[in-house]
C-alpha cells in the first residue's frame, strides 16, 4: 500500500550510500607518500583533537569527522571542502561537488515522490479532498512560476541597467550601495507641490528637502523605472521589502518592489518567495505582462482569482 512506503528513509539510505562512495573515492585517490596527504590530515586537526585521529587509518580519520558532525553525511561538506582547499587537495573538492550534485538529484526526486504520494493518499480522503487539491495546486504552481519569474526578472533588470548605462551622463557607476529609500532623490522631479509626474502617491519627488541624488548616478533612475513598470494606477511600489543598496546588482531586489505585502524583506530569490509573492510580481509588473499570453489585469483575470 502506498501509505506504508517510507520515502524519507529510502532517501536517507540513498544519501548514505553516496556518502560512503564519496569518502571511499577520496580515500582511494590519496597518495600516502605525498605532502598533500600529510597536510590533509594535519588540517583535520583544526576540527577534531589531533590525538583522536593520530593512530587511525585514513578511512577511520574520515569517519571521525562524521561522528564528530564536522561532516553531516548527505548534506554538509563545506568544512571538508575547506580542509581540501587549505591543504592543496583541490582535486578532491571537485569529487565532493560531483557527489553533492548527485545528492541534490536524489533529494529532488524524493521531494516529487513525496508530493505525489501525499496527493494520492489525501485525495482518497473525501473530507480533505478540496483543500489538498488547492494546496497541491499552489505547490505545483510555485514550482513552475519560480524559474519563470527568476528569468523574466533578470531580463528586466538587464534592460533597466542597459538603458541607464546608455542614456545617463555622467556615466553611472555600478554597483551602488550608498542609497536608502528614505533619502533617495528620484531622477524625475515634482510638477508642483505634492504633484508627482509619475502619479505615485507620497513619492520621494514630493519631499525634496531631505533627499540626495544617488552618488553613482544609478539608483534614482531605477526608482523611476520601478514606478513606470508598476501596473496599478496610481502606481504603488512596495519599497519596504526591498534593499535599495542591492538594486543595481540584484534583480530580485527590484522585483520585490512589486510584491504588495510585507514579509518578503529576507527573500533573496524567486525560489525563496511563496506563490502569493510570485503572483504579485507577475500581476503588478508590466514587464511581465508582455511575456504572458493571457490577461493578467482587470477584476476577472485568472491570476488575481488565485490570490
Ligand atoms: Zn514622483
Ligand atoms: Zn545609489
mmCIF file of C-alpha atoms and ligand atoms in Angstrom:
data_model
loop_
_atom_site.group_PDB
_atom_site.id
_atom_site.type_symbol
_atom_site.label_atom_id
_atom_site.label_comp_id
_atom_site.label_asym_id
_atom_site.label_seq_id
_atom_site.Cartn_x
_atom_site.Cartn_y
_atom_site.Cartn_z
ATOM 1 C CA UNK A 1 0.000 0.000 0.000
ATOM 2 C CA UNK A 2 1.219 3.445 -0.858
ATOM 3 C CA UNK A 3 0.958 4.820 2.681
ATOM 4 C CA UNK A 4 3.322 2.198 4.104
ATOM 5 C CA UNK A 5 6.105 3.360 1.807
ATOM 6 C CA UNK A 6 8.656 5.264 3.833
ATOM 7 C CA UNK A 7 10.043 7.755 1.404
ATOM 8 C CA UNK A 8 12.323 9.634 3.780
ATOM 9 C CA UNK A 9 14.198 6.559 4.990
ATOM 10 C CA UNK A 10 14.762 5.440 1.378
ATOM 11 C CA UNK A 11 16.124 8.883 0.674
ATOM 12 C CA UNK A 12 18.429 8.666 3.699
ATOM 13 C CA UNK A 13 19.655 5.242 2.588
ATOM 14 C CA UNK A 14 20.471 6.526 -0.883
ATOM 15 C CA UNK A 15 22.239 9.603 0.509
ATOM 16 C CA UNK A 16 24.232 7.473 2.925
ATOM 17 C CA UNK A 17 25.263 5.144 0.111
ATOM 18 C CA UNK A 18 26.508 8.113 -1.923
ATOM 19 C CA UNK A 19 28.292 9.478 1.130
ATOM 20 C CA UNK A 20 30.187 6.213 1.647
ATOM 21 C CA UNK A 21 31.079 6.145 -2.056
ATOM 22 C CA UNK A 22 32.336 9.718 -1.833
ATOM 23 C CA UNK A 23 34.578 9.093 1.170
ATOM 24 C CA UNK A 24 35.899 5.868 -0.366
ATOM 25 C CA UNK A 25 36.633 7.590 -3.655
ATOM 26 C CA UNK A 26 38.601 10.356 -1.929
ATOM 27 C CA UNK A 27 40.390 7.816 0.247
ATOM 28 C CA UNK A 28 41.288 5.615 -2.744
ATOM 29 C CA UNK A 29 42.801 8.590 -4.521
ATOM 30 C CA UNK A 30 45.040 9.672 -1.670
ATOM 31 C CA UNK A 31 48.728 9.308 -2.282
ATOM 32 C CA UNK A 32 50.100 8.339 1.099
ATOM 33 C CA UNK A 33 53.594 9.448 0.189
ATOM 34 C CA UNK A 34 52.615 12.962 -0.882
ATOM 35 C CA UNK A 35 52.935 16.160 1.101
ATOM 36 C CA UNK A 36 49.240 16.854 0.375
ATOM 37 C CA UNK A 37 48.364 13.646 2.228
ATOM 38 C CA UNK A 38 50.174 14.850 5.332
ATOM 39 C CA UNK A 39 48.662 18.284 5.058
ATOM 40 C CA UNK A 40 45.130 16.951 4.588
ATOM 41 C CA UNK A 41 45.104 15.169 7.920
ATOM 42 C CA UNK A 42 47.023 17.967 9.565
ATOM 43 C CA UNK A 43 44.068 20.227 8.736
ATOM 44 C CA UNK A 44 41.636 17.645 10.165
ATOM 45 C CA UNK A 45 43.263 18.683 13.425
ATOM 46 C CA UNK A 46 41.685 22.117 13.199
ATOM 47 C CA UNK A 47 38.288 20.462 13.717
ATOM 48 C CA UNK A 48 38.990 17.409 15.888
ATOM 49 C CA UNK A 49 41.631 16.829 18.580
ATOM 50 C CA UNK A 50 44.722 15.596 16.673
ATOM 51 C CA UNK A 51 45.287 12.846 19.239
ATOM 52 C CA UNK A 52 41.905 11.386 18.379
ATOM 53 C CA UNK A 53 42.892 10.563 14.816
ATOM 54 C CA UNK A 54 46.658 10.103 15.126
ATOM 55 C CA UNK A 55 46.790 6.321 15.019
ATOM 56 C CA UNK A 56 43.792 5.688 12.831
ATOM 57 C CA UNK A 57 43.674 4.528 9.230
ATOM 58 C CA UNK A 58 42.877 7.267 6.732
ATOM 59 C CA UNK A 59 39.346 5.931 6.265
ATOM 60 C CA UNK A 60 38.752 5.954 10.016
ATOM 61 C CA UNK A 61 40.012 9.520 10.161
ATOM 62 C CA UNK A 62 37.239 10.488 7.760
ATOM 63 C CA UNK A 63 34.750 8.556 9.876
ATOM 64 C CA UNK A 64 35.829 10.540 12.932
ATOM 65 C CA UNK A 65 34.943 13.772 11.097
ATOM 66 C CA UNK A 66 31.486 12.290 10.510
ATOM 67 C CA UNK A 67 30.884 11.079 14.057
ATOM 68 C CA UNK A 68 32.005 14.476 15.341
ATOM 69 C CA UNK A 69 29.474 16.111 12.965
ATOM 70 C CA UNK A 70 32.116 18.078 11.090
ATOM 71 C CA UNK A 71 30.677 16.404 8.033
ATOM 72 C CA UNK A 72 26.954 15.757 8.017
ATOM 73 C CA UNK A 73 26.655 12.793 5.658
ATOM 74 C CA UNK A 74 24.493 13.601 2.672
ATOM 75 C CA UNK A 75 24.256 17.295 3.486
ATOM 76 C CA UNK A 76 27.132 19.391 4.589
ATOM 77 C CA UNK A 77 30.569 19.080 3.068
ATOM 78 C CA UNK A 78 31.639 22.709 3.351
ATOM 79 C CA UNK A 79 34.233 22.133 6.067
ATOM 80 C CA UNK A 80 35.663 19.120 4.260
ATOM 81 C CA UNK A 81 35.972 21.188 1.087
ATOM 82 C CA UNK A 82 37.703 23.917 3.066
ATOM 83 C CA UNK A 83 40.152 21.374 4.506
ATOM 84 C CA UNK A 84 40.875 20.101 0.983
ATOM 85 C CA UNK A 85 41.434 23.614 -0.337
ATOM 86 C CA UNK A 86 43.628 24.647 2.586
ATOM 87 C CA UNK A 87 45.770 21.548 2.221
ATOM 88 C CA UNK A 88 46.257 21.819 -1.541
ATOM 89 C CA UNK A 89 43.923 18.904 -2.311
ATOM 90 C CA UNK A 90 41.714 20.796 -4.759
ATOM 91 C CA UNK A 91 41.019 17.737 -6.919
ATOM 92 C CA UNK A 92 39.033 16.251 -4.049
ATOM 93 C CA UNK A 93 36.871 19.394 -3.945
ATOM 94 C CA UNK A 94 35.771 18.508 -7.483
ATOM 95 C CA UNK A 95 34.942 14.979 -6.324
ATOM 96 C CA UNK A 96 32.870 16.330 -3.426
ATOM 97 C CA UNK A 97 30.992 18.706 -5.709
ATOM 98 C CA UNK A 98 30.263 15.885 -8.151
ATOM 99 C CA UNK A 99 28.675 13.900 -5.321
ATOM 100 C CA UNK A 100 26.821 16.925 -3.964
ATOM 101 C CA UNK A 101 25.101 17.234 -7.343
ATOM 102 C CA UNK A 102 24.147 13.556 -7.230
ATOM 103 C CA UNK A 103 22.754 14.022 -3.725
ATOM 104 C CA UNK A 104 20.725 17.023 -4.805
ATOM 105 C CA UNK A 105 19.210 14.919 -7.582
ATOM 106 C CA UNK A 106 18.229 12.260 -5.041
ATOM 107 C CA UNK A 107 16.595 14.902 -2.848
ATOM 108 C CA UNK A 108 14.666 16.446 -5.736
ATOM 109 C CA UNK A 109 13.434 13.056 -6.901
ATOM 110 C CA UNK A 110 12.208 12.187 -3.424
ATOM 111 C CA UNK A 111 10.576 15.558 -2.955
ATOM 112 C CA UNK A 112 8.471 14.987 -6.040
ATOM 113 C CA UNK A 113 7.662 11.438 -4.943
ATOM 114 C CA UNK A 114 6.534 12.799 -1.579
ATOM 115 C CA UNK A 115 4.273 15.413 -3.149
ATOM 116 C CA UNK A 116 2.759 12.821 -5.455
ATOM 117 C CA UNK A 117 2.205 10.353 -2.629
ATOM 118 C CA UNK A 118 0.633 12.941 -0.355
ATOM 119 C CA UNK A 119 -1.563 13.806 -3.281
ATOM 120 C CA UNK A 120 -2.701 10.221 -3.833
ATOM 121 C CA UNK A 121 -3.280 9.423 -0.179
ATOM 122 C CA UNK A 122 -5.194 12.573 0.634
ATOM 123 C CA UNK A 123 -7.270 12.590 -2.492
ATOM 124 C CA UNK A 124 -8.760 9.295 -1.331
ATOM 125 C CA UNK A 125 -9.973 11.079 1.762
ATOM 126 C CA UNK A 126 -13.090 12.999 0.831
ATOM 127 C CA UNK A 127 -13.001 15.354 3.767
ATOM 128 C CA UNK A 128 -9.665 16.837 2.754
ATOM 129 C CA UNK A 129 -10.005 16.492 -0.959
ATOM 130 C CA UNK A 130 -10.741 20.097 -1.811
ATOM 131 C CA UNK A 131 -8.105 21.795 0.290
ATOM 132 C CA UNK A 132 -5.480 19.236 -0.599
ATOM 133 C CA UNK A 133 -6.179 19.836 -4.254
ATOM 134 C CA UNK A 134 -5.867 23.570 -3.724
ATOM 135 C CA UNK A 135 -2.719 23.262 -1.601
ATOM 136 C CA UNK A 136 -1.012 20.892 -4.002
ATOM 137 C CA UNK A 137 -2.053 23.107 -6.876
ATOM 138 C CA UNK A 138 -0.304 26.059 -5.284
ATOM 139 C CA UNK A 139 2.763 23.907 -4.619
ATOM 140 C CA UNK A 140 2.978 22.834 -8.244
ATOM 141 C CA UNK A 141 2.210 26.360 -9.390
ATOM 142 C CA UNK A 142 5.071 27.784 -7.343
ATOM 143 C CA UNK A 143 7.485 25.167 -8.700
ATOM 144 C CA UNK A 144 6.552 26.316 -12.179
ATOM 145 C CA UNK A 145 6.446 30.051 -11.552
ATOM 146 C CA UNK A 146 9.731 30.483 -9.683
ATOM 147 C CA UNK A 147 12.099 29.808 -12.614
ATOM 148 C CA UNK A 148 9.888 31.887 -14.897
ATOM 149 C CA UNK A 149 9.901 34.862 -12.509
ATOM 150 C CA UNK A 150 13.609 34.493 -11.951
ATOM 151 C CA UNK A 151 14.246 34.519 -15.692
ATOM 152 C CA UNK A 152 11.993 37.454 -16.588
ATOM 153 C CA UNK A 153 13.173 39.402 -13.515
ATOM 154 C CA UNK A 154 16.757 39.075 -14.748
ATOM 155 C CA UNK A 155 15.827 40.186 -18.258
ATOM 156 C CA UNK A 156 14.009 43.208 -16.880
ATOM 157 C CA UNK A 157 16.937 44.125 -14.637
ATOM 158 C CA UNK A 158 19.288 43.807 -17.584
ATOM 159 C CA UNK A 159 17.081 46.071 -19.701
ATOM 160 C CA UNK A 160 16.820 48.679 -16.940
ATOM 161 C CA UNK A 161 20.578 48.753 -16.308
ATOM 162 C CA UNK A 162 21.439 48.772 -20.035
ATOM 163 C CA UNK A 163 19.118 51.681 -20.641
ATOM 164 C CA UNK A 164 20.601 53.612 -17.735
ATOM 165 C CA UNK A 165 24.128 52.965 -18.959
ATOM 166 C CA UNK A 166 23.283 54.088 -22.471
ATOM 167 C CA UNK A 167 21.327 57.214 -21.621
ATOM 168 C CA UNK A 168 22.746 58.740 -18.478
ATOM 169 C CA UNK A 169 25.526 61.267 -18.143
ATOM 170 C CA UNK A 170 27.787 61.293 -16.319
ATOM 171 C CA UNK A 171 28.322 57.588 -16.859
ATOM 172 C CA UNK A 172 26.692 55.619 -13.997
ATOM 173 C CA UNK A 173 28.995 53.860 -11.633
ATOM 174 C CA UNK A 174 27.688 50.347 -10.882
ATOM 175 C CA UNK A 175 27.314 48.886 -8.293
ATOM 176 C CA UNK A 176 25.962 51.477 -5.894
ATOM 177 C CA UNK A 177 25.429 50.566 -2.280
ATOM 178 C CA UNK A 178 25.164 54.093 -0.965
ATOM 179 C CA UNK A 179 21.439 54.838 -1.237
ATOM 180 C CA UNK A 180 18.452 54.443 1.091
ATOM 181 C CA UNK A 181 14.794 54.547 0.171
ATOM 182 C CA UNK A 182 14.097 57.225 2.789
ATOM 183 C CA UNK A 183 16.678 59.649 1.392
ATOM 184 C CA UNK A 184 16.925 58.756 -2.317
ATOM 185 C CA UNK A 185 16.172 61.561 -4.731
ATOM 186 C CA UNK A 186 14.445 60.184 -7.842
ATOM 187 C CA UNK A 187 15.513 61.242 -11.339
ATOM 188 C CA UNK A 188 12.104 62.774 -12.046
ATOM 189 C CA UNK A 189 11.053 65.993 -10.333
ATOM 190 C CA UNK A 190 7.679 67.024 -8.945
ATOM 191 C CA UNK A 191 5.403 69.020 -11.220
ATOM 192 C CA UNK A 192 4.374 71.284 -8.390
ATOM 193 C CA UNK A 193 3.993 70.994 -4.641
ATOM 194 C CA UNK A 194 2.719 67.481 -3.850
ATOM 195 C CA UNK A 195 2.219 66.506 -7.517
ATOM 196 C CA UNK A 196 4.334 63.612 -8.856
ATOM 197 C CA UNK A 197 4.527 63.438 -12.667
ATOM 198 C CA UNK A 198 4.530 59.602 -12.430
ATOM 199 C CA UNK A 199 1.414 59.852 -10.259
ATOM 200 C CA UNK A 200 2.852 57.969 -7.311
ATOM 201 C CA UNK A 201 1.231 58.898 -4.045
ATOM 202 C CA UNK A 202 3.759 60.096 -1.423
ATOM 203 C CA UNK A 203 6.589 59.907 -3.945
ATOM 204 C CA UNK A 204 10.105 60.855 -2.880
ATOM 205 C CA UNK A 205 9.975 63.605 -5.520
ATOM 206 C CA UNK A 206 7.373 65.428 -3.438
ATOM 207 C CA UNK A 207 9.618 65.688 -0.373
ATOM 208 C CA UNK A 208 12.898 67.037 -1.803
ATOM 209 C CA UNK A 209 14.205 68.575 1.401
ATOM 210 C CA UNK A 210 15.981 65.611 2.968
ATOM 211 C CA UNK A 211 16.690 63.809 -0.314
ATOM 212 C CA UNK A 212 20.001 63.432 -2.117
ATOM 213 C CA UNK A 213 20.773 62.119 -5.597
ATOM 214 C CA UNK A 214 22.500 58.763 -5.985
ATOM 215 C CA UNK A 215 26.251 59.489 -5.889
ATOM 216 C CA UNK A 216 26.740 56.820 -8.564
ATOM 217 C CA UNK A 217 24.012 58.170 -10.844
ATOM 218 C CA UNK A 218 22.035 54.920 -10.973
ATOM 219 C CA UNK A 219 19.544 54.403 -8.116
ATOM 220 C CA UNK A 220 17.345 57.418 -8.932
ATOM 221 C CA UNK A 221 16.814 56.038 -12.428
ATOM 222 C CA UNK A 222 15.983 52.553 -11.089
ATOM 223 C CA UNK A 223 13.470 54.166 -8.733
ATOM 224 C CA UNK A 224 11.807 55.835 -11.730
ATOM 225 C CA UNK A 225 11.793 52.581 -13.738
ATOM 226 C CA UNK A 226 10.104 50.647 -10.950
ATOM 227 C CA UNK A 227 7.307 53.216 -10.771
ATOM 228 C CA UNK A 228 6.937 53.221 -14.555
ATOM 229 C CA UNK A 229 6.709 49.428 -14.697
ATOM 230 C CA UNK A 230 4.174 49.264 -11.879
ATOM 231 C CA UNK A 231 0.849 48.139 -13.267
ATOM 232 C CA UNK A 232 -1.619 49.702 -10.883
ATOM 233 C CA UNK A 233 -2.931 53.225 -11.181
ATOM 234 C CA UNK A 234 -1.730 55.092 -9.240
ATOM 235 C CA UNK A 235 1.490 53.044 -9.103
ATOM 236 C CA UNK A 236 2.193 51.732 -5.590
ATOM 237 C CA UNK A 237 5.604 50.050 -5.411
ATOM 238 C CA UNK A 238 6.084 48.411 -2.015
ATOM 239 C CA UNK A 239 9.524 49.694 -1.096
ATOM 240 C CA UNK A 240 9.771 48.155 2.361
ATOM 241 C CA UNK A 241 10.522 44.610 1.132
ATOM 242 C CA UNK A 242 13.441 45.802 -0.927
ATOM 243 C CA UNK A 243 17.043 46.768 -0.222
ATOM 244 C CA UNK A 244 17.961 49.765 -2.379
ATOM 245 C CA UNK A 245 21.648 49.093 -1.788
ATOM 246 C CA UNK A 246 21.303 45.976 -3.939
ATOM 247 C CA UNK A 247 19.142 47.405 -6.711
ATOM 248 C CA UNK A 248 21.971 47.869 -9.191
ATOM 249 C CA UNK A 249 23.151 44.245 -8.927
ATOM 250 C CA UNK A 250 20.309 42.023 -7.668
ATOM 251 C CA UNK A 251 17.300 41.583 -9.975
ATOM 252 C CA UNK A 252 15.136 40.111 -7.211
ATOM 253 C CA UNK A 253 15.505 43.211 -5.037
ATOM 254 C CA UNK A 254 13.880 45.161 -7.874
ATOM 255 C CA UNK A 255 11.175 42.503 -8.404
ATOM 256 C CA UNK A 256 10.209 42.590 -4.734
ATOM 257 C CA UNK A 257 9.006 46.200 -5.118
ATOM 258 C CA UNK A 258 6.053 44.700 -6.999
ATOM 259 C CA UNK A 259 5.004 42.469 -4.088
ATOM 260 C CA UNK A 260 2.301 44.481 -2.465
ATOM 261 C CA UNK A 261 2.551 42.983 1.036
ATOM 262 C CA UNK A 262 5.065 42.929 3.884
ATOM 263 C CA UNK A 263 7.091 39.861 4.862
ATOM 264 C CA UNK A 264 9.432 39.456 1.891
ATOM 265 C CA UNK A 265 12.425 41.503 3.023
ATOM 266 C CA UNK A 266 14.615 38.464 3.648
ATOM 267 C CA UNK A 267 13.602 36.629 0.452
ATOM 268 C CA UNK A 268 16.563 36.876 -1.869
ATOM 269 C CA UNK A 269 15.299 34.917 -4.889
ATOM 270 C CA UNK A 270 12.167 33.735 -6.670
ATOM 271 C CA UNK A 271 12.667 30.219 -5.286
ATOM 272 C CA UNK A 272 12.654 31.719 -1.782
ATOM 273 C CA UNK A 273 9.385 33.525 -2.417
ATOM 274 C CA UNK A 274 5.958 31.958 -1.883
ATOM 275 C CA UNK A 275 3.293 31.561 -4.512
ATOM 276 C CA UNK A 276 1.412 34.704 -3.445
ATOM 277 C CA UNK A 277 4.550 36.829 -3.721
ATOM 278 C CA UNK A 278 5.364 35.454 -7.179
ATOM 279 C CA UNK A 279 1.813 36.142 -8.396
ATOM 280 C CA UNK A 280 2.096 39.721 -7.105
ATOM 281 C CA UNK A 281 5.281 40.184 -9.142
ATOM 282 C CA UNK A 282 3.561 38.891 -12.273
ATOM 283 C CA UNK A 283 0.345 40.856 -11.792
ATOM 284 C CA UNK A 284 1.868 44.161 -10.681
ATOM 285 C CA UNK A 285 4.813 44.306 -13.074
ATOM 286 C CA UNK A 286 4.015 45.431 -16.613
ATOM 287 C CA UNK A 287 7.280 43.983 -17.922
ATOM 288 C CA UNK A 288 5.981 40.512 -17.109
ATOM 289 C CA UNK A 289 2.712 41.085 -18.933
ATOM 290 C CA UNK A 290 4.410 41.178 -22.298
ATOM 291 C CA UNK A 291 5.805 37.699 -21.564
ATOM 292 C CA UNK A 292 2.476 36.085 -20.771
ATOM 293 C CA UNK A 293 -0.025 35.177 -23.424
ATOM 294 C CA UNK A 294 -3.123 35.921 -21.354
ATOM 295 C CA UNK A 295 -4.845 38.697 -19.476
ATOM 296 C CA UNK A 296 -3.274 39.329 -16.065
ATOM 297 C CA UNK A 297 -5.002 42.573 -15.163
ATOM 298 C CA UNK A 298 -8.599 43.562 -14.597
ATOM 299 C CA UNK A 299 -11.045 42.244 -12.000
ATOM 300 C CA UNK A 300 -11.743 38.836 -13.561
ATOM 301 C CA UNK A 301 -8.310 37.738 -14.612
ATOM 302 C CA UNK A 302 -7.123 34.250 -13.817
ATOM 303 C CA UNK A 303 -4.070 35.324 -11.805
ATOM 304 C CA UNK A 304 -5.869 37.628 -9.373
ATOM 305 C CA UNK A 305 -8.542 34.990 -8.829
ATOM 306 C CA UNK A 306 -5.920 32.621 -7.400
ATOM 307 C CA UNK A 307 -4.882 35.152 -4.746
HETATM 308 ZN ZN1 LIG B 1 7.425 61.205 -8.101
HETATM 309 ZN ZN1 LIG B 2 22.743 54.846 -5.430
#
